[in-house]
PDB file of C-alpha atoms and ligand atoms in Angstrom:
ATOM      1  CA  UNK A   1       0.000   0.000   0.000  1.00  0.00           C
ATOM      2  CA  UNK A   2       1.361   3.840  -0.278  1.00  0.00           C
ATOM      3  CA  UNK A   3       2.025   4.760   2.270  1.00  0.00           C
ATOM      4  CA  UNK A   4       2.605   8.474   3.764  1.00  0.00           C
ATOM      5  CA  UNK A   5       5.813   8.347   5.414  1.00  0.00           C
ATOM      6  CA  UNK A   6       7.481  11.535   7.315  1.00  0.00           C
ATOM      7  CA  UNK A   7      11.110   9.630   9.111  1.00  0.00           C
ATOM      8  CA  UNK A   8      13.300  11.225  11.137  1.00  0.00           C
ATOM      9  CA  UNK A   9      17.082  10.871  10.610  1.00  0.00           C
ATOM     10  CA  UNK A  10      18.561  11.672  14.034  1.00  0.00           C
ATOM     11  CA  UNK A  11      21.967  11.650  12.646  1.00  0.00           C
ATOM     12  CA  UNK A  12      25.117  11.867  15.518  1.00  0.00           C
ATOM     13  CA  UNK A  13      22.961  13.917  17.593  1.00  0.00           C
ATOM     14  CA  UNK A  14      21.214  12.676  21.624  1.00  0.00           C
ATOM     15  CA  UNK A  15      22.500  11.176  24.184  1.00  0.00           C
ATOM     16  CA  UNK A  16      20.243   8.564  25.847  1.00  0.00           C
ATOM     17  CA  UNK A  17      18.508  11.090  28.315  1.00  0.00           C
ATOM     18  CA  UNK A  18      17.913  13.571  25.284  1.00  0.00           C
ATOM     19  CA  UNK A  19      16.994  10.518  23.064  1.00  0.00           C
ATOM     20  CA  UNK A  20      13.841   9.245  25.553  1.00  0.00           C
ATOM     21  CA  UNK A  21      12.432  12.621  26.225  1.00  0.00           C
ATOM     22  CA  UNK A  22      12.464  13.321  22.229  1.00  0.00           C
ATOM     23  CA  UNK A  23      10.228   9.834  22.147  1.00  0.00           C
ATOM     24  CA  UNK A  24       8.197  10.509  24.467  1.00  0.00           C
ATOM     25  CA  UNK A  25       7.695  14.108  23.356  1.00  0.00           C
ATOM     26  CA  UNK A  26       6.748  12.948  19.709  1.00  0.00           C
ATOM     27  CA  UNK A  27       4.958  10.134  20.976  1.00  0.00           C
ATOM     28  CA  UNK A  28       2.636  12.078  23.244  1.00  0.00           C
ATOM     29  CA  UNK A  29       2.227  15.193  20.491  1.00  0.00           C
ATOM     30  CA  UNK A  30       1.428  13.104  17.864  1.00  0.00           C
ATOM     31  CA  UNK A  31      -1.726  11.460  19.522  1.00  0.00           C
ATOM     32  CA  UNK A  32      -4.684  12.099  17.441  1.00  0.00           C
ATOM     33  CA  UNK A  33      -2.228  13.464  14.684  1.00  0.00           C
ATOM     34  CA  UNK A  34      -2.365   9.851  12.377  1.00  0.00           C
ATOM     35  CA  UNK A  35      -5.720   9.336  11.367  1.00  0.00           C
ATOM     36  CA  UNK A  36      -5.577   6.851   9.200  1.00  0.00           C
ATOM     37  CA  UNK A  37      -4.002   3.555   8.409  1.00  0.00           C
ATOM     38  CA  UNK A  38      -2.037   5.000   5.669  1.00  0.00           C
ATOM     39  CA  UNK A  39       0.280   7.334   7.531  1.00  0.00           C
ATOM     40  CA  UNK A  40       3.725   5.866   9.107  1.00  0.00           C
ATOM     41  CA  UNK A  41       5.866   8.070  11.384  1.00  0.00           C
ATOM     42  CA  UNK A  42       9.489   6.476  11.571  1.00  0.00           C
ATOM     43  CA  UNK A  43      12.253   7.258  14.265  1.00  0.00           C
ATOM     44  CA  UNK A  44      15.874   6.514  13.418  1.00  0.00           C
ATOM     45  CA  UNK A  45      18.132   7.160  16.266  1.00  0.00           C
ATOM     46  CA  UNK A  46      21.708   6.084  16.767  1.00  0.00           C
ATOM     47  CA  UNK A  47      21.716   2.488  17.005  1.00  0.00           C
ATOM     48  CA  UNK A  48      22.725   2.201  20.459  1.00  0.00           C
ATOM     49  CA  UNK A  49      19.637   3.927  21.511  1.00  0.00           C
ATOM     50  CA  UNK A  50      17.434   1.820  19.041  1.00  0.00           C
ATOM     51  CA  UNK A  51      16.242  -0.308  21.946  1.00  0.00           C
ATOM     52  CA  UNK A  52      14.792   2.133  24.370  1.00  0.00           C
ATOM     53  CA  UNK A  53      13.145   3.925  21.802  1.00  0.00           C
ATOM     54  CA  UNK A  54      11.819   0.477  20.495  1.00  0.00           C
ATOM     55  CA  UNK A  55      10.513   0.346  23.939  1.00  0.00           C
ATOM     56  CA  UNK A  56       9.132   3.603  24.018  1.00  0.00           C
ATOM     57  CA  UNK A  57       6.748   3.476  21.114  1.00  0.00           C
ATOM     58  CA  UNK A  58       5.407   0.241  21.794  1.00  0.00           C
ATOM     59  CA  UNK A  59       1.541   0.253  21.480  1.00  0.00           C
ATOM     60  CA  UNK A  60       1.548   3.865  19.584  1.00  0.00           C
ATOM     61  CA  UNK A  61       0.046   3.284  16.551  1.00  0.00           C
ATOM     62  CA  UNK A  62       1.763   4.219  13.266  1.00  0.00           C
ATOM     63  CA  UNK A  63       5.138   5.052  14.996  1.00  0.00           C
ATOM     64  CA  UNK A  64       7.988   3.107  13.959  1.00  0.00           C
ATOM     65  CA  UNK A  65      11.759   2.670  14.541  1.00  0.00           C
ATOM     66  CA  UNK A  66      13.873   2.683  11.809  1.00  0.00           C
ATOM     67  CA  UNK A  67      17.960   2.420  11.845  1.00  0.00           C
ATOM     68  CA  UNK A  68      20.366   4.465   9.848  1.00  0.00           C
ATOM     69  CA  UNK A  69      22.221   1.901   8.351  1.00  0.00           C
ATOM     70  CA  UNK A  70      22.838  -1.862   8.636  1.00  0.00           C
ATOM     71  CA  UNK A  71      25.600  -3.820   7.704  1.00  0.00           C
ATOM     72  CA  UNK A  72      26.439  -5.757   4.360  1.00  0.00           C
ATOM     73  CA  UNK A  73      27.493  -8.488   6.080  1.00  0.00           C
ATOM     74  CA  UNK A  74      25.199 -11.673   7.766  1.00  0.00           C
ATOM     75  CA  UNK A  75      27.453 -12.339  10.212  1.00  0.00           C
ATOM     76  CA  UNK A  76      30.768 -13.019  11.678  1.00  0.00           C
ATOM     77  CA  UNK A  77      34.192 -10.962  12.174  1.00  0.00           C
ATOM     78  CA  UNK A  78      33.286  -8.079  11.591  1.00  0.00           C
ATOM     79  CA  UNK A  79      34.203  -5.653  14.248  1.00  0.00           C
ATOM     80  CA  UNK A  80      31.685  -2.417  14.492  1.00  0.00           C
ATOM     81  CA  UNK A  81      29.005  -4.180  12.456  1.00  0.00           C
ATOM     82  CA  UNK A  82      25.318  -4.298  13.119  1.00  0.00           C
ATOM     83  CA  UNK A  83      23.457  -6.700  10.886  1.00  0.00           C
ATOM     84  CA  UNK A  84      19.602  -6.251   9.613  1.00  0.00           C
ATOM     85  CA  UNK A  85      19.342  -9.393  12.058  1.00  0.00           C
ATOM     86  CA  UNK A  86      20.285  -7.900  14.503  1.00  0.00           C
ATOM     87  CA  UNK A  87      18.337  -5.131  13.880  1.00  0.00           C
ATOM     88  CA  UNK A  88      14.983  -7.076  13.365  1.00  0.00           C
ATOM     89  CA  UNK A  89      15.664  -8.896  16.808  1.00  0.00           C
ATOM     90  CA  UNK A  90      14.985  -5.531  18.254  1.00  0.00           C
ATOM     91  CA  UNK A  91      11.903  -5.099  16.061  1.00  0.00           C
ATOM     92  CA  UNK A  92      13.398  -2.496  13.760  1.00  0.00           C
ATOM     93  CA  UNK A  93      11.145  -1.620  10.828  1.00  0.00           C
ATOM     94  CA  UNK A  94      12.770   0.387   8.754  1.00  0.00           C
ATOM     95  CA  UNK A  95      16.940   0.882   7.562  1.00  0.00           C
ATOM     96  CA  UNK A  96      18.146   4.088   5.949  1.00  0.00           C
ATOM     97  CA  UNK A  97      20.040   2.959   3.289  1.00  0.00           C
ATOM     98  CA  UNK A  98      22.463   4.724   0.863  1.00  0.00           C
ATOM     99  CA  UNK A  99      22.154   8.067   2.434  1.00  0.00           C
ATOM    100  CA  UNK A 100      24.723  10.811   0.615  1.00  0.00           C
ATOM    101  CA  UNK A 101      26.743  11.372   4.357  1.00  0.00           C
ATOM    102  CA  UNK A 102      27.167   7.239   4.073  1.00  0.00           C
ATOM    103  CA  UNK A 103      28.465   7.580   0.224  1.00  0.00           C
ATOM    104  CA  UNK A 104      30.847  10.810   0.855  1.00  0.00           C
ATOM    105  CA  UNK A 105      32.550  10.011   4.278  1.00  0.00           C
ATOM    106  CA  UNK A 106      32.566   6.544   4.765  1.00  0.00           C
ATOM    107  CA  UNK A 107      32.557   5.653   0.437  1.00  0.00           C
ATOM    108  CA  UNK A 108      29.760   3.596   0.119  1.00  0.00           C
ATOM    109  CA  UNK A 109      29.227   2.836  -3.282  1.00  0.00           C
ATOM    110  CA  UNK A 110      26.591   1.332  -5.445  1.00  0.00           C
ATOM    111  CA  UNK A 111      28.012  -2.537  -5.122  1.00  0.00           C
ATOM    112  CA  UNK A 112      28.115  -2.134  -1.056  1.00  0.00           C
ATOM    113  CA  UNK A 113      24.861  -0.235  -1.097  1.00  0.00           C
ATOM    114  CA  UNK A 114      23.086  -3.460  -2.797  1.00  0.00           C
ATOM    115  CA  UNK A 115      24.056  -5.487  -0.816  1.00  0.00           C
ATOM    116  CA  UNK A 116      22.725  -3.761   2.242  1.00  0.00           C
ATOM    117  CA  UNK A 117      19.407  -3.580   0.628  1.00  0.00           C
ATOM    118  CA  UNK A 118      19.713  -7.224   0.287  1.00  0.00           C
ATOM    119  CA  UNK A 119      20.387  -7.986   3.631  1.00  0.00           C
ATOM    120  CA  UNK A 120      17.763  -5.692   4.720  1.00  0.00           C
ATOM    121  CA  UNK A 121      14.820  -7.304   2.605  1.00  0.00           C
ATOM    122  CA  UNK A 122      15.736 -10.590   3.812  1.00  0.00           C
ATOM    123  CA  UNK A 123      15.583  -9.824   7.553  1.00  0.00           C
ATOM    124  CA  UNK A 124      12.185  -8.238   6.377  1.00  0.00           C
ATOM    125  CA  UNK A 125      13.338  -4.432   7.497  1.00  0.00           C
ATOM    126  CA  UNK A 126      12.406  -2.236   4.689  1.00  0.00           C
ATOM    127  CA  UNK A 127      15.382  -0.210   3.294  1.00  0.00           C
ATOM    128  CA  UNK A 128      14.569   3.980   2.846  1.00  0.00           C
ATOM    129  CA  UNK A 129      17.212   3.886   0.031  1.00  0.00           C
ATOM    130  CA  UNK A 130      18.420   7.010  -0.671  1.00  0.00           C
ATOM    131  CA  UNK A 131      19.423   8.835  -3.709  1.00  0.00           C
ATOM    132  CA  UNK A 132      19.984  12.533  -5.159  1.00  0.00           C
ATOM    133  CA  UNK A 133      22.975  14.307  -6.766  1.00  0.00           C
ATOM    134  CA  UNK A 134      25.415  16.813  -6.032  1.00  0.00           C
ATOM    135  CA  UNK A 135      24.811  20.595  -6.807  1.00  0.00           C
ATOM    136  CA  UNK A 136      27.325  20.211  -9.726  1.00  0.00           C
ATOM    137  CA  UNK A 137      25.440  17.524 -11.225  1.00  0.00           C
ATOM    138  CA  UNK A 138      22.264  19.944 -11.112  1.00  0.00           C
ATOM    139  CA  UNK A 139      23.862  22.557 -12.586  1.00  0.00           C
ATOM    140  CA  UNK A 140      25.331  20.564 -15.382  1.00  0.00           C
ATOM    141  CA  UNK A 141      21.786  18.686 -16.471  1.00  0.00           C
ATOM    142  CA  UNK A 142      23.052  15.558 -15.388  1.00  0.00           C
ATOM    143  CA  UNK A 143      20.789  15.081 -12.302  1.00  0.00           C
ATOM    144  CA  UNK A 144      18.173  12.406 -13.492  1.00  0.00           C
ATOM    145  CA  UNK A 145      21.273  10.041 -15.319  1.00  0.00           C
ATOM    146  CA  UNK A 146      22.956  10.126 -11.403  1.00  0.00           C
ATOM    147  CA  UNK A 147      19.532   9.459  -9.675  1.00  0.00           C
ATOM    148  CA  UNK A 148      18.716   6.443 -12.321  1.00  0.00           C
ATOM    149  CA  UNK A 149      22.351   4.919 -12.001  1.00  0.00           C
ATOM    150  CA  UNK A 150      21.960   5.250  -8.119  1.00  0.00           C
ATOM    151  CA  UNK A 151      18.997   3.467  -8.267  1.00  0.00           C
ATOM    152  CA  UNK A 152      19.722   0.545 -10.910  1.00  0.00           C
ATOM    153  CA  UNK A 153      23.523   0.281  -8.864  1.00  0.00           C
ATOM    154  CA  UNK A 154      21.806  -0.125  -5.219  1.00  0.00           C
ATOM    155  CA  UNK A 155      18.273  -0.834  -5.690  1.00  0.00           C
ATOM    156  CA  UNK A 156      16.519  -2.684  -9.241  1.00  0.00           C
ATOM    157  CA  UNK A 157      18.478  -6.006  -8.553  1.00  0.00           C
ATOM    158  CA  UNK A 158      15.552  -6.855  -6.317  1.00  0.00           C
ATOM    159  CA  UNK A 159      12.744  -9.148  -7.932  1.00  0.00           C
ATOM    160  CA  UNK A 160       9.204  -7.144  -8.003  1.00  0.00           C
ATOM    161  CA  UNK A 161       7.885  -9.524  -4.624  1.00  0.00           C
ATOM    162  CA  UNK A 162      11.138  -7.409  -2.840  1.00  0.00           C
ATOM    163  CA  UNK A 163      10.896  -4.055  -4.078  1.00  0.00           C
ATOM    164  CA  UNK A 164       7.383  -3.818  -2.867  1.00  0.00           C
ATOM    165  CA  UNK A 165       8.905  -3.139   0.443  1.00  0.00           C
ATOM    166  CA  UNK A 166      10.806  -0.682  -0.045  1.00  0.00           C
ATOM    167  CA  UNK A 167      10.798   3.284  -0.200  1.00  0.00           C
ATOM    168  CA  UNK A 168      13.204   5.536  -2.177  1.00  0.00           C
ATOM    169  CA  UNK A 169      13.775   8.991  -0.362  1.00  0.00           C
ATOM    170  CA  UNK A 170      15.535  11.533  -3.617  1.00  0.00           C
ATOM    171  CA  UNK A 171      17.446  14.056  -1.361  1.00  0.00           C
ATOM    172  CA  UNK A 172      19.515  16.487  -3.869  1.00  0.00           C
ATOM    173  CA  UNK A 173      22.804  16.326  -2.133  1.00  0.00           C
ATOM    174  CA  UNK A 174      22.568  20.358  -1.916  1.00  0.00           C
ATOM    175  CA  UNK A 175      19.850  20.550   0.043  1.00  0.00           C
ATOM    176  CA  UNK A 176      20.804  18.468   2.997  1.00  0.00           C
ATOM    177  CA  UNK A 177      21.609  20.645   6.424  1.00  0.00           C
ATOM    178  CA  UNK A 178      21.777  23.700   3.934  1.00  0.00           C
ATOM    179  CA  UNK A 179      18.657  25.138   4.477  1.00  0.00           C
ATOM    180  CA  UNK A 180      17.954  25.046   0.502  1.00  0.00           C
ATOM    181  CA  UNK A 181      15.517  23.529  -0.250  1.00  0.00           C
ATOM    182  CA  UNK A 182      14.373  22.156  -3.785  1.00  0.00           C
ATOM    183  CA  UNK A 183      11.108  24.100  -4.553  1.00  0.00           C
ATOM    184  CA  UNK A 184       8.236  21.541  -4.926  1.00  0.00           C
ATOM    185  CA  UNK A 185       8.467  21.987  -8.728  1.00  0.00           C
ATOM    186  CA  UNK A 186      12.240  20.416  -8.825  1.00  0.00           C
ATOM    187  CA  UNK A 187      11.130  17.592  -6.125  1.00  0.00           C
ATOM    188  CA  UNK A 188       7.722  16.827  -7.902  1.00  0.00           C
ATOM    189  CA  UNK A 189       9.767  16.521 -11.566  1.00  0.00           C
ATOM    190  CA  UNK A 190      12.241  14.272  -9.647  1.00  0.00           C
ATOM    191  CA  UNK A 191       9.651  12.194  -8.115  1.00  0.00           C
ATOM    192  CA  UNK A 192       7.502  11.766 -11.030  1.00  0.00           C
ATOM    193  CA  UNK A 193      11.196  10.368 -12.950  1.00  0.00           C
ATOM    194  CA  UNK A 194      11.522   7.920 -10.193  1.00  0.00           C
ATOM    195  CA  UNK A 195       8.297   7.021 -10.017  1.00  0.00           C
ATOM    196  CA  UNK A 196       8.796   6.256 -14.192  1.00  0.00           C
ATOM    197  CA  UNK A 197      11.456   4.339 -13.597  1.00  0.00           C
ATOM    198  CA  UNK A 198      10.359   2.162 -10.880  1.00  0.00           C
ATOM    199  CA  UNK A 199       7.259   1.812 -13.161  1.00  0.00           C
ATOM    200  CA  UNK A 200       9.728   0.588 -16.367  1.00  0.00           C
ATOM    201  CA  UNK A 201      11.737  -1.768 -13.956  1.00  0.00           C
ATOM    202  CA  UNK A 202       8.561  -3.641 -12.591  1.00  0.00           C
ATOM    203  CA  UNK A 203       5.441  -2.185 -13.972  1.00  0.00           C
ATOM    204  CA  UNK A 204       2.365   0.444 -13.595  1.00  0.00           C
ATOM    205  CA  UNK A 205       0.836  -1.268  -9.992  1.00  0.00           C
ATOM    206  CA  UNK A 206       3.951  -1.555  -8.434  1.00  0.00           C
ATOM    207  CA  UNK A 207       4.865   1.831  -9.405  1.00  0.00           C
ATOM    208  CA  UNK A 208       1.149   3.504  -8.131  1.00  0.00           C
ATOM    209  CA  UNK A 209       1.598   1.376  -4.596  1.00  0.00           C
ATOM    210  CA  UNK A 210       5.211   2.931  -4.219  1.00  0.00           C
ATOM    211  CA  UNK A 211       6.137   5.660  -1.342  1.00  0.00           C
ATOM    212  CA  UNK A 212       8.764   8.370  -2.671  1.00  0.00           C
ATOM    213  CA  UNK A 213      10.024  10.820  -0.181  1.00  0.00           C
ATOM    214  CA  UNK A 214      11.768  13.803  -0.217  1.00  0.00           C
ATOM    215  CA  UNK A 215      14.438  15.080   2.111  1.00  0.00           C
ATOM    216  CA  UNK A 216      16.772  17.828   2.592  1.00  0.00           C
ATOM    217  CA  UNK A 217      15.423  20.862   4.800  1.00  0.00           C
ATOM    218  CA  UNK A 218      12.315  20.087   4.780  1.00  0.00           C
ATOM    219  CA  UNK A 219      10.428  22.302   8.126  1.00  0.00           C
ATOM    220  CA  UNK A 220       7.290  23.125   9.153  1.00  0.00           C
ATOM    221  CA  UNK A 221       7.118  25.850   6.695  1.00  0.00           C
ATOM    222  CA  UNK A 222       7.719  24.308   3.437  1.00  0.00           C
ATOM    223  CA  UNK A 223       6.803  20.401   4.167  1.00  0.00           C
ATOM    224  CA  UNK A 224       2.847  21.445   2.799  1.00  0.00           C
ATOM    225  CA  UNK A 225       4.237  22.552  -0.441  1.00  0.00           C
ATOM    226  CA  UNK A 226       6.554  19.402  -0.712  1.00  0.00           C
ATOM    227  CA  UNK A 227       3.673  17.260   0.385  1.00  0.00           C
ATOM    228  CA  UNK A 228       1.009  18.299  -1.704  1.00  0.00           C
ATOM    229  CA  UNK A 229       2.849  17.008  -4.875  1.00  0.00           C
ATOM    230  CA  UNK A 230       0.994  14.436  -6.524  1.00  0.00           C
ATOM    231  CA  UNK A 231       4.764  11.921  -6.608  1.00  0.00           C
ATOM    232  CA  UNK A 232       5.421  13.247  -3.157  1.00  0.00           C
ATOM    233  CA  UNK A 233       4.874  10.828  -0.090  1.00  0.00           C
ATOM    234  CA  UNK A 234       6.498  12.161   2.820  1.00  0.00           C
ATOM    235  CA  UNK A 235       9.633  13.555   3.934  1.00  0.00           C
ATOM    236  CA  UNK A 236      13.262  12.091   5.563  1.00  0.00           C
ATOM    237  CA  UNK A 237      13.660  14.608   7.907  1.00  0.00           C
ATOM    238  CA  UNK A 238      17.440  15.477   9.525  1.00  0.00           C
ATOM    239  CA  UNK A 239      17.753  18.722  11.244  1.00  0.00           C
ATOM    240  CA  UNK A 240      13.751  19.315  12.088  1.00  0.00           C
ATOM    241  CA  UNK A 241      13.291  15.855  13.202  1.00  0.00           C
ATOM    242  CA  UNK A 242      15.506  16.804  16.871  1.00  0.00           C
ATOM    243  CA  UNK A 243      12.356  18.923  18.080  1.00  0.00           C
ATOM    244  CA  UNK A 244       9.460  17.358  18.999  1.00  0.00           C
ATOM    245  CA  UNK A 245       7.099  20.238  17.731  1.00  0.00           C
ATOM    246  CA  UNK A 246       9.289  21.056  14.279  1.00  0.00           C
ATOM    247  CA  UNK A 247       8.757  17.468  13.874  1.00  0.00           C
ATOM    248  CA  UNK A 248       4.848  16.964  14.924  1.00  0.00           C
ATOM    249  CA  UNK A 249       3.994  20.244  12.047  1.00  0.00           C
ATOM    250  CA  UNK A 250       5.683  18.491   9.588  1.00  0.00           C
ATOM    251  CA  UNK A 251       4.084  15.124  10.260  1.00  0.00           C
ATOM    252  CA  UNK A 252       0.932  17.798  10.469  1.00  0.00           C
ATOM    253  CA  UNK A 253       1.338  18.284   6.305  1.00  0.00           C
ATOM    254  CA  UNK A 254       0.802  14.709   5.546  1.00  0.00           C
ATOM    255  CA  UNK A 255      -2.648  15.591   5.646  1.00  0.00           C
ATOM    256  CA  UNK A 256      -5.276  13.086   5.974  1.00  0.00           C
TER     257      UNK A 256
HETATM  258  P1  PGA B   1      18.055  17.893   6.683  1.00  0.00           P
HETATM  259  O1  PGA B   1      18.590  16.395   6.425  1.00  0.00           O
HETATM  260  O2  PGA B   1      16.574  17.797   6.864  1.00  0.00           O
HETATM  261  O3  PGA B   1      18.775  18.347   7.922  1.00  0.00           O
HETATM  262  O4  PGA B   1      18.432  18.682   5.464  1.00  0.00           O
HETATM  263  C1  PGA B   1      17.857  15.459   5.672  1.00  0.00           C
HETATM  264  C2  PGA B   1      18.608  14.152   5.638  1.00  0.00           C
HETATM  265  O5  PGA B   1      19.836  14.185   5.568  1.00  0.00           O
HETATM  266  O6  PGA B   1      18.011  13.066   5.686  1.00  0.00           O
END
């Protein structure tokens, strides 16, 4: 089902005291906020504080707990890792995948990004897999040929039964923690070509059932313009997602 989505990427930011009163400050402002079946709100905190949060939104319905990465590996010696098995064990729901700070500092590129999505489908945590390009690649034109190749690298190997579980977030590099924001224009045209080319990869129903987000300073004051677009189903929040009422107006513009 599609599925209105507004996650919040908590980056390298809380401790654990800071990390339980933004729960519980979400999870008590958002009562009454999700009216329907349709609308998921998804936390993604440091891992280490992945179970008390877990913990903390137990019985609230639509909030989830996503993490902001998982490993490519099962198993084994792999010091530092955290595997989607892991991560399921603690009833995670969702796994950031792919995001631009993962590509640029820590190089993760299109072969490792796969096969994180891989291990996340099979522990049945669905991967937000990320994708936008650099302000250079804007200005030169070359902005949908980075976003398809990101895509086909990290994400199209999975059969049409796996993809079905997953959400793409497009975040235009340039807009992350910048305060610039693409205007809803740029985000719907970019949605609507992912959207196409989920649609060529595995077909029109897939395609119409499929949650696209956008992310990259998205706030209370321009999330309703974001949301509003017809390709546009939700936001991956970073900077507005560390206060409980930045974050409860943007959940707000979902709508019903
Ligand atoms: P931002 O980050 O909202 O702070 O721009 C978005 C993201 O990186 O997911």
């Amino acid at each position: 089902m599609r599925k209105k989505i507004v996650a919040g990427n908590w980056k390298l930011n809380k401790n654990k005291a800071e990390s339980i009163e933004l729960t519980s400050e979400i999870k008590e402002k958002i009562k009454g906020v999700l009216s329907t079946d349709s609308h998921e709100v998804i936390l993604c905190p440091p891992f280490v504080h992945i179970s008390n949060v877990v913990d903390l939104v137990k019985g609230s319905e639509g909030l989830k707990v996503g993490s902001q990465d998982c490993s490519l590996f099962e198993q084994g010696a792999y010091t530092g890792e955290v595997s989607a098995e892991i991560l399921k064990s603690y009833n995670v729901s969702y796994a950031i995948i792919g995001h631009s700070e993962r590509r640029n500092y820590f190089k993760e590129d299109g072969n490792v990004l796969s096969q994180k999505v891989t291990q996340a489908v099979k522990s049945q945590i669905t991967p937000i897999f990320c994708c936008g390009e650099l302000l250079n690649e804007r200005e030169s034109g070359s902005h949908f040929d980075i976003v398809q190749s990101q895509l086909e690298e990290g994400l199209f190997h999975l059969s049409e039964t796996e993809i079905k579980n997953c959400v793409i977030a497009y975040e235009p590099v340039w807009a992350i923690g910048t305060g610039k924001t693409a205007t809803p224009d740029e985000a719907q045209e970019m949605h609507k070509f992912i959207r196409g080319l989920v649609e060529l990869k595995y077909g029109q129903e897939v395609a119409n059932e499929f949650s696209v987000l956008y992310g990259g300073s998205c706030k209370p004051g321009n999330a309703k313009s974001l949301f509003n677009c017809l390709d546009i189903d939700g936001g991956l929040i970073g900077g507005a997602s560390l206060n409980a009422d930045d974050f409860v107006e943007i959940i707000k513009a979902l709508g019903s």
